[in-house]
Each structure stands twice: as C-alpha cells, then as structure tokens.
C-alpha cells in the first residue's frame, strides 16, 4: 500500500521542514504498525532540499511538483 501526500502550496519552507520532521518522527515510533506501507510526500518544489534533509533517515520517499504562476493556493500539480 502507498500513502502519498501532495502538500500543494500551503506551507513555507520552515513549516515544510517541520512537517516532514513530524512525519519522520511519528513513523519511527511504531514501525511495526506500518509494515507493508510505503509513504510518499510531494512538497512544493522550493521545499525539496529542506524536506529531503528532514526525511534523510526515514523510509519516506519524496516526490516533486511542477510550476505555477500564482503565489499560493491549491493548484493541482503546480507550485509557484
């Protein structure tokens, strides 16, 4: 099973890093509860370095989104 989260453009970089760290921390507390489950997060493109760093020691995969002209909002598959 794959559980994926597309963050849209609803966090800034520090919030994205903090969210990624919370995800990694919570998944590491009871790894047996998530046996057979893969996790993927797709933060805004500009968050990638911070999120990749926060998830480096976890089993959470990181994906990316493409680009959109607006400053913020829920534009599926786009980031500004």
Short mmCIF file of C-alpha atoms in Angstrom, two decimals:
data_model
loop_
_atom_site.label_atom_id
_atom_site.label_comp_id
_atom_site.label_asym_id
_atom_site.label_seq_id
_atom_site.Cartn_x
_atom_site.Cartn_y
_atom_site.Cartn_z
CA UNK A 1 0.00 0.00 0.00
CA UNK A 2 1.20 3.51 -0.81
CA UNK A 3 0.09 6.54 1.19
CA UNK A 4 1.01 9.78 -0.57
CA UNK A 5 0.52 13.41 0.34
CA UNK A 6 0.58 16.33 -2.10
CA UNK A 7 1.17 19.43 0.01
CA UNK A 8 0.05 21.95 -2.63
CA UNK A 9 1.35 25.44 -1.78
CA UNK A 10 0.11 25.71 1.80
CA UNK A 11 3.37 25.88 3.80
CA UNK A 12 6.54 27.93 3.71
CA UNK A 13 9.95 26.23 3.80
CA UNK A 14 10.37 26.19 7.62
CA UNK A 15 6.83 24.83 8.05
CA UNK A 16 7.50 22.21 5.38
CA UNK A 17 10.71 21.09 7.09
CA UNK A 18 8.91 20.90 10.45
CA UNK A 19 6.04 18.90 8.95
CA UNK A 20 8.47 16.46 7.32
CA UNK A 21 10.27 16.02 10.64
CA UNK A 22 6.97 15.30 12.44
CA UNK A 23 6.10 12.69 9.82
CA UNK A 24 9.50 11.01 10.16
CA UNK A 25 9.35 11.09 13.96
CA UNK A 26 5.85 9.63 14.16
CA UNK A 27 6.57 6.86 11.68
CA UNK A 28 9.70 5.89 13.59
CA UNK A 29 7.90 5.47 16.93
CA UNK A 30 6.00 2.33 15.90
CA UNK A 31 7.50 1.00 12.66
CA UNK A 32 5.75 -2.37 13.06
CA UNK A 33 2.40 -0.56 12.74
CA UNK A 34 3.33 0.48 9.21
CA UNK A 35 4.68 -2.81 7.91
CA UNK A 36 3.86 -3.17 4.21
CA UNK A 37 3.05 0.53 3.84
CA UNK A 38 5.13 2.92 1.73
CA UNK A 39 4.94 6.68 2.28
CA UNK A 40 5.49 9.48 -0.24
CA UNK A 41 5.32 13.24 0.28
CA UNK A 42 5.25 15.74 -2.57
CA UNK A 43 6.05 19.17 -1.14
CA UNK A 44 6.30 22.34 -3.21
CA UNK A 45 9.41 22.36 -5.40
CA UNK A 46 11.12 25.07 -3.36
CA UNK A 47 10.81 22.89 -0.22
CA UNK A 48 12.63 19.89 -1.69
CA UNK A 49 16.10 20.42 -0.16
CA UNK A 50 14.70 21.04 3.35
CA UNK A 51 12.21 18.15 3.17
CA UNK A 52 14.76 15.73 1.72
CA UNK A 53 17.12 16.66 4.55
CA UNK A 54 14.41 16.21 7.22
CA UNK A 55 13.45 12.78 5.83
CA UNK A 56 17.00 11.55 5.13
CA UNK A 57 16.98 8.96 7.91
CA UNK A 58 13.41 7.81 7.28
CA UNK A 59 11.79 5.48 4.78
CA UNK A 60 9.55 8.26 3.43
CA UNK A 61 10.02 8.91 -0.29
CA UNK A 62 9.96 12.45 -1.67
CA UNK A 63 8.35 13.49 -4.95
CA UNK A 64 8.05 16.89 -6.64
CA UNK A 65 5.52 19.15 -8.31
CA UNK A 66 5.87 21.39 -11.36
CA UNK A 67 5.50 25.20 -11.57
CA UNK A 68 2.51 27.61 -11.45
CA UNK A 69 2.37 31.41 -11.70
CA UNK A 70 0.28 32.15 -8.55
CA UNK A 71 1.90 32.92 -5.17
CA UNK A 72 -0.13 30.37 -3.19
CA UNK A 73 -3.18 28.11 -3.34
CA UNK A 74 -4.28 24.63 -4.32
CA UNK A 75 -3.26 24.34 -7.96
CA UNK A 76 -3.08 20.61 -8.58
CA UNK A 77 0.40 19.53 -9.71
CA UNK A 78 1.71 23.12 -9.62
CA UNK A 79 3.91 25.26 -7.38
CA UNK A 80 4.74 28.93 -7.68
#
